[in-house]
Amino acid sequence: MKIDDVKNICVVGSGSMGHQIAMLCALGGYHTTVQDINEESLNKAKSALIKIMDRWVSKGKISDEDRNKAFDRLTFTISLEKAAAHADFVIEAVVEKLDVKREVFARLDEIAPPHAILATNSSTIVNSLIADATKRPEKVCNLHFFYPALVMDCVEVVMSEKTSEETAQIAMDVCRKINRTGVLLRKEISGFVANRILGALTREAVQLYEQGIADFKDIDLVCKKALNHPMGPFELMDLSGIDVAYFVSRQRFAETGDPADRPAACIEEKVKAGHLGRKTGKGWYEYTDG
């Protein structure tokens, strides 16, 4: 298979990452189907995309005609069979839990055509831990977008020992077609490149906070003023979701057994309280509807 053979893309999961990845694919010219088990989530995803694209049109980032064409190429469904049955390329963007992803990939392997590539948007889980749930490990890879996908340019394409060169090349070509910079990693490591660097900074920031060295607001301020970061680590956790950071830490700890990789107590407290960041209106900071 070559890039010209990729016509239909399926995105599994319509959450904060999935719906924006789907719009990137639609803007790139692909017939794209977004699948989610929750009808309400699909409706929220569609409404969110309409608002974003309307804003893009008003700012002149995209023409009204191109916006309409993208939505014409975009379909929403609760049926995985309908979404994946004719897909040439699948991007999974469900919750960051290994057992859930393995279950999704096992079903996709049964539904998607034999030639279809199955990619995971996991931010930390290497694809070899998922690929053996399928009969096509050579067609499985990581395609890690960054949040928010409609803004962030980079995509990490990660190969396992069983990922074929053809799969990696098509994944890189898909990135190019949807106007994103793909970076190919030929060797797996949990967290890949960006999140290993970000994770180290975030762990240190959380330790400084828990040790009472500085308040989280001041740590964010230092990172922005002294390191010239656009956002502090606590602001970034709120943006991407504190539950995402929690699940990533749990998965890392399950893989390494290193107590240093266990979720921090302050992170676990916020997840249990349901204070997950911007999406719930409260995390490290509080947010209004505006």
Coordinates of C-alpha atoms in Angstrom, one line a residue:
M1 CA 0.0 0.0 0.0
K2 CA 1.1 3.6 -0.7
I3 CA -0.1 6.9 0.5
D4 CA -2.4 7.4 -2.6
D5 CA -4.3 4.3 -1.5
V6 CA -5.3 6.0 1.7
K7 CA -8.8 7.5 1.1
N8 CA -10.8 6.8 4.2
I9 CA -9.6 7.4 7.8
C10 CA -11.4 6.2 11.0
V11 CA -10.8 8.0 14.3
V12 CA -11.8 6.0 17.3
G13 CA -12.7 8.3 20.2
S14 CA -14.2 11.8 20.0
G15 CA -12.7 13.3 23.1
S16 CA -10.3 16.3 23.4
M17 CA -7.8 14.7 21.0
G18 CA -10.0 12.6 18.7
H19 CA -12.3 15.2 17.3
Q20 CA -9.5 17.6 16.5
I21 CA -7.4 14.8 14.8
A22 CA -10.5 13.9 12.8
M23 CA -10.9 17.5 11.6
L24 CA -7.2 17.6 10.6
C25 CA -7.8 14.6 8.5
A26 CA -10.9 16.1 6.9
L27 CA -9.1 19.3 6.2
G28 CA -6.3 17.2 4.6
G29 CA -8.8 15.8 2.1
Y30 CA -9.7 12.5 3.7
H31 CA -13.1 11.1 4.1
T32 CA -13.1 10.8 7.9
T33 CA -15.4 9.0 10.3
V34 CA -15.3 9.7 14.0
Q35 CA -16.6 6.9 16.3
D36 CA -17.5 7.0 19.9
I37 CA -19.6 4.8 22.1
N38 CA -21.3 7.9 23.6
E39 CA -23.7 9.8 21.4
E40 CA -23.5 12.9 23.7
S41 CA -19.7 12.9 23.3
L42 CA -20.1 12.9 19.5
N43 CA -22.6 15.8 19.6
K44 CA -20.2 17.8 21.8
A45 CA -17.3 17.0 19.5
K46 CA -19.3 18.3 16.5
S47 CA -20.4 21.4 18.3
A48 CA -16.8 22.1 19.4
L49 CA -15.5 21.7 15.8
I50 CA -18.2 24.0 14.4
K51 CA -17.1 26.7 16.9
I52 CA -13.4 26.3 16.1
M53 CA -13.9 26.3 12.4
D54 CA -16.3 29.3 12.6
R55 CA -13.5 31.1 14.5
W56 CA -11.0 30.2 11.9
V57 CA -13.2 31.5 9.1
S58 CA -13.7 34.8 11.0
K59 CA -10.0 35.2 11.4
G60 CA -9.3 34.4 7.8
K61 CA -7.3 31.2 8.6
I62 CA -9.6 29.2 6.3
S63 CA -12.2 30.0 3.7
D64 CA -15.9 29.4 4.3
E65 CA -15.8 27.0 1.3
D66 CA -12.9 24.9 2.6
R67 CA -14.6 24.8 6.0
N68 CA -17.8 23.4 4.4
K69 CA -15.9 20.9 2.3
A70 CA -14.1 19.6 5.4
F71 CA -17.4 19.1 7.3
D72 CA -18.8 17.3 4.2
R73 CA -16.0 14.8 4.5
L74 CA -16.6 14.3 8.2
T75 CA -19.0 11.7 9.6
F76 CA -19.9 10.9 13.2
T77 CA -21.2 7.5 14.4
I78 CA -21.5 5.3 17.5
S79 CA -20.9 2.2 15.3
L80 CA -17.3 0.9 15.2
E81 CA -18.4 -1.4 12.3
K82 CA -19.6 1.5 10.2
A83 CA -16.5 3.6 11.0
A84 CA -13.8 1.0 10.4
A85 CA -15.3 -1.4 7.8
H86 CA -13.9 0.6 4.9
A87 CA -11.0 2.4 6.6
D88 CA -7.6 2.5 5.0
F89 CA -6.0 4.1 8.1
V90 CA -7.3 4.0 11.7
I91 CA -6.3 6.3 14.5
E92 CA -7.2 5.3 18.0
A93 CA -7.7 8.1 20.5
V94 CA -9.5 6.5 23.5
V95 CA -8.6 6.7 27.2
E96 CA -4.9 6.1 28.2
K97 CA -5.5 2.6 29.6
L98 CA -3.7 -0.3 28.1
D99 CA -6.5 -2.9 28.6
V100 CA -9.0 -0.6 26.9
K101 CA -6.7 0.1 23.9
R102 CA -6.0 -3.7 23.5
E103 CA -9.7 -4.4 23.4
V104 CA -10.3 -1.7 20.8
F105 CA -7.4 -2.9 18.6
A106 CA -8.7 -6.5 18.8
R107 CA -12.1 -5.4 17.5
L108 CA -10.5 -3.1 14.9
D109 CA -8.5 -6.1 13.7
E110 CA -11.7 -8.0 13.1
I111 CA -13.5 -5.1 11.4
A112 CA -11.0 -3.1 9.4
P113 CA -9.9 -4.4 5.9
P114 CA -6.7 -6.5 6.0
H115 CA -4.7 -3.7 4.3
A116 CA -5.6 -1.0 6.9
I117 CA -3.0 0.5 9.2
L118 CA -3.9 0.7 12.9
A119 CA -2.3 3.6 14.7
T120 CA -2.6 4.6 18.4
N121 CA -2.5 8.2 19.5
S122 CA -1.2 7.0 23.0
S123 CA 1.0 9.6 24.6
T124 CA 3.1 7.1 26.4
I125 CA 2.2 3.5 25.7
V126 CA 4.4 1.8 23.1
N127 CA 2.5 0.1 20.3
S128 CA 4.1 -3.3 20.8
L129 CA 2.1 -3.6 24.0
I130 CA -1.0 -3.3 21.9
A131 CA -0.1 -4.8 18.5
D132 CA -0.2 -8.4 19.7
A133 CA -3.9 -8.0 20.3
T134 CA -4.1 -8.1 16.4
K135 CA -3.0 -10.4 13.7
R136 CA -1.3 -7.5 11.9
P137 CA 1.5 -6.2 14.2
E138 CA 3.5 -5.1 11.1
K139 CA 0.6 -2.6 10.4
V140 CA 0.5 -1.1 13.9
C141 CA 2.4 2.1 15.0
N142 CA 2.1 5.1 17.3
L143 CA 0.8 8.3 15.8
H144 CA 1.2 10.6 18.7
F145 CA -0.4 14.0 18.2
F146 CA -0.1 16.8 20.8
Y147 CA -2.9 18.8 22.4
P148 CA -4.6 20.8 21.0
A149 CA -4.1 18.8 17.7
L150 CA -5.5 21.6 15.5
V151 CA -2.8 24.0 16.9
M152 CA 0.3 21.8 17.6
D153 CA 2.3 20.9 14.6
C154 CA 4.4 17.9 15.7
V155 CA 3.4 14.2 15.5
E156 CA 5.6 11.4 16.8
V157 CA 5.5 8.3 14.6
V158 CA 6.9 5.4 16.6
M159 CA 7.9 2.0 15.2
S160 CA 8.1 -1.3 17.1
E161 CA 10.4 -4.1 16.1
K162 CA 7.5 -5.5 14.1
T163 CA 6.2 -2.3 12.5
S164 CA 7.0 -2.5 8.7
E165 CA 8.8 0.2 6.8
E166 CA 5.8 0.6 4.6
T167 CA 3.6 1.3 7.6
A168 CA 6.0 3.9 9.0
Q169 CA 6.3 5.6 5.6
I170 CA 2.5 5.8 5.1
A171 CA 2.1 7.2 8.6
M172 CA 4.7 9.9 7.9
D173 CA 3.0 10.6 4.5
V174 CA -0.4 11.0 6.3
C175 CA 1.2 13.5 8.6
R176 CA 2.4 15.5 5.6
K177 CA -1.0 15.3 3.9
I178 CA -2.7 16.8 7.0
N179 CA -0.1 19.5 7.2
R180 CA 1.7 18.2 10.3
T181 CA 5.4 17.6 10.9
G182 CA 6.0 13.9 11.5
V183 CA 9.1 12.8 13.4
L184 CA 10.0 9.1 13.0
L185 CA 11.3 7.1 16.0
R186 CA 12.6 3.8 15.0
K187 CA 13.0 2.5 18.6
E188 CA 10.3 2.3 21.2
I189 CA 10.5 3.9 24.7
S190 CA 7.7 4.7 27.0
G191 CA 6.7 8.4 26.6
F192 CA 8.7 8.8 23.4
V193 CA 10.7 12.0 23.2
A194 CA 8.5 15.0 24.0
N195 CA 6.7 13.4 27.0
R196 CA 9.8 12.1 28.5
I197 CA 11.3 15.6 28.5
L198 CA 8.0 17.1 29.7
G199 CA 7.5 14.4 32.2
A200 CA 10.9 15.1 33.8
L201 CA 10.0 18.8 34.1
T202 CA 6.5 18.0 35.5
R203 CA 7.7 15.5 38.1
E204 CA 10.3 18.0 39.4
A205 CA 7.7 20.8 39.5
V206 CA 5.3 18.5 41.4
Q207 CA 8.0 17.5 43.9
L208 CA 8.9 21.2 44.5
Y209 CA 5.2 21.9 45.2
E210 CA 4.7 18.8 47.5
Q211 CA 7.9 19.6 49.4
G212 CA 6.6 23.1 50.1
I213 CA 9.5 24.8 48.2
A214 CA 7.1 27.0 46.2
D215 CA 3.4 27.3 45.4
F216 CA 2.3 25.9 42.1
K217 CA 1.4 29.4 40.8
D218 CA 4.9 30.6 41.5
I219 CA 6.5 27.5 39.9
D220 CA 4.4 28.2 36.7
L221 CA 5.5 31.8 36.9
V222 CA 9.2 30.9 37.1
C223 CA 8.9 28.5 34.1
K224 CA 7.3 31.3 32.1
K225 CA 9.5 34.2 33.1
A226 CA 12.9 32.4 33.6
L227 CA 12.6 29.6 31.1
N228 CA 10.4 31.4 28.6
H229 CA 7.9 28.6 28.5
P230 CA 4.5 29.7 27.1
M231 CA 2.7 27.8 29.9
G232 CA 3.8 26.5 33.3
P233 CA 3.7 22.8 34.0
F234 CA 0.6 23.1 36.2
E235 CA -1.2 25.2 33.6
L236 CA -0.3 22.6 31.0
M237 CA -1.7 19.8 33.2
D238 CA -5.0 21.7 33.4
L239 CA -5.0 22.2 29.6
S240 CA -4.4 18.6 28.7
G241 CA -6.3 17.0 31.6
I242 CA -4.9 16.0 35.0
D243 CA -6.5 12.6 34.5
V244 CA -4.2 12.1 31.5
A245 CA -1.1 12.8 33.6
Y246 CA -2.5 10.4 36.2
F247 CA -3.1 7.6 33.8
V248 CA 0.3 8.1 32.1
S249 CA 2.0 7.8 35.5
R250 CA 0.1 4.7 36.4
Q251 CA 1.0 3.1 33.1
R252 CA 4.7 4.0 33.5
F253 CA 4.7 2.6 37.1
A254 CA 3.1 -0.6 35.9
E255 CA 5.9 -1.0 33.3
T256 CA 8.8 0.0 35.5
G257 CA 7.8 -0.8 39.0
D258 CA 9.9 2.3 40.0
P259 CA 8.3 4.1 42.9
A260 CA 9.4 7.4 41.4
D261 CA 7.0 6.7 38.5
R262 CA 4.0 6.3 40.8
P263 CA 1.4 9.1 40.5
A264 CA 2.1 12.0 42.9
A265 CA -0.3 12.2 45.9
C266 CA -1.5 15.7 44.8
I267 CA -2.3 14.5 41.3
E268 CA -4.3 11.5 42.7
E269 CA -6.2 13.7 45.0
K270 CA -7.4 15.9 42.2
V271 CA -8.4 13.0 40.0
K272 CA -10.4 11.5 42.9
A273 CA -12.1 14.8 43.5
G274 CA -13.0 15.2 39.8
H275 CA -10.9 18.3 39.4
L276 CA -9.3 17.5 36.1
G277 CA -8.5 20.9 34.7
R278 CA -10.2 23.1 32.1
K279 CA -12.6 20.4 31.0
T280 CA -14.2 20.3 34.4
G281 CA -13.8 23.9 35.3
K282 CA -11.3 23.3 38.0
G283 CA -7.9 21.7 38.4
W284 CA -4.9 23.6 39.7
Y285 CA -6.7 26.7 38.6
E286 CA -10.4 27.6 38.4
Y287 CA -12.0 28.4 35.0
T288 CA -15.2 30.1 34.0
D289 CA -17.3 29.3 30.9
G290 CA -15.6 32.2 29.2

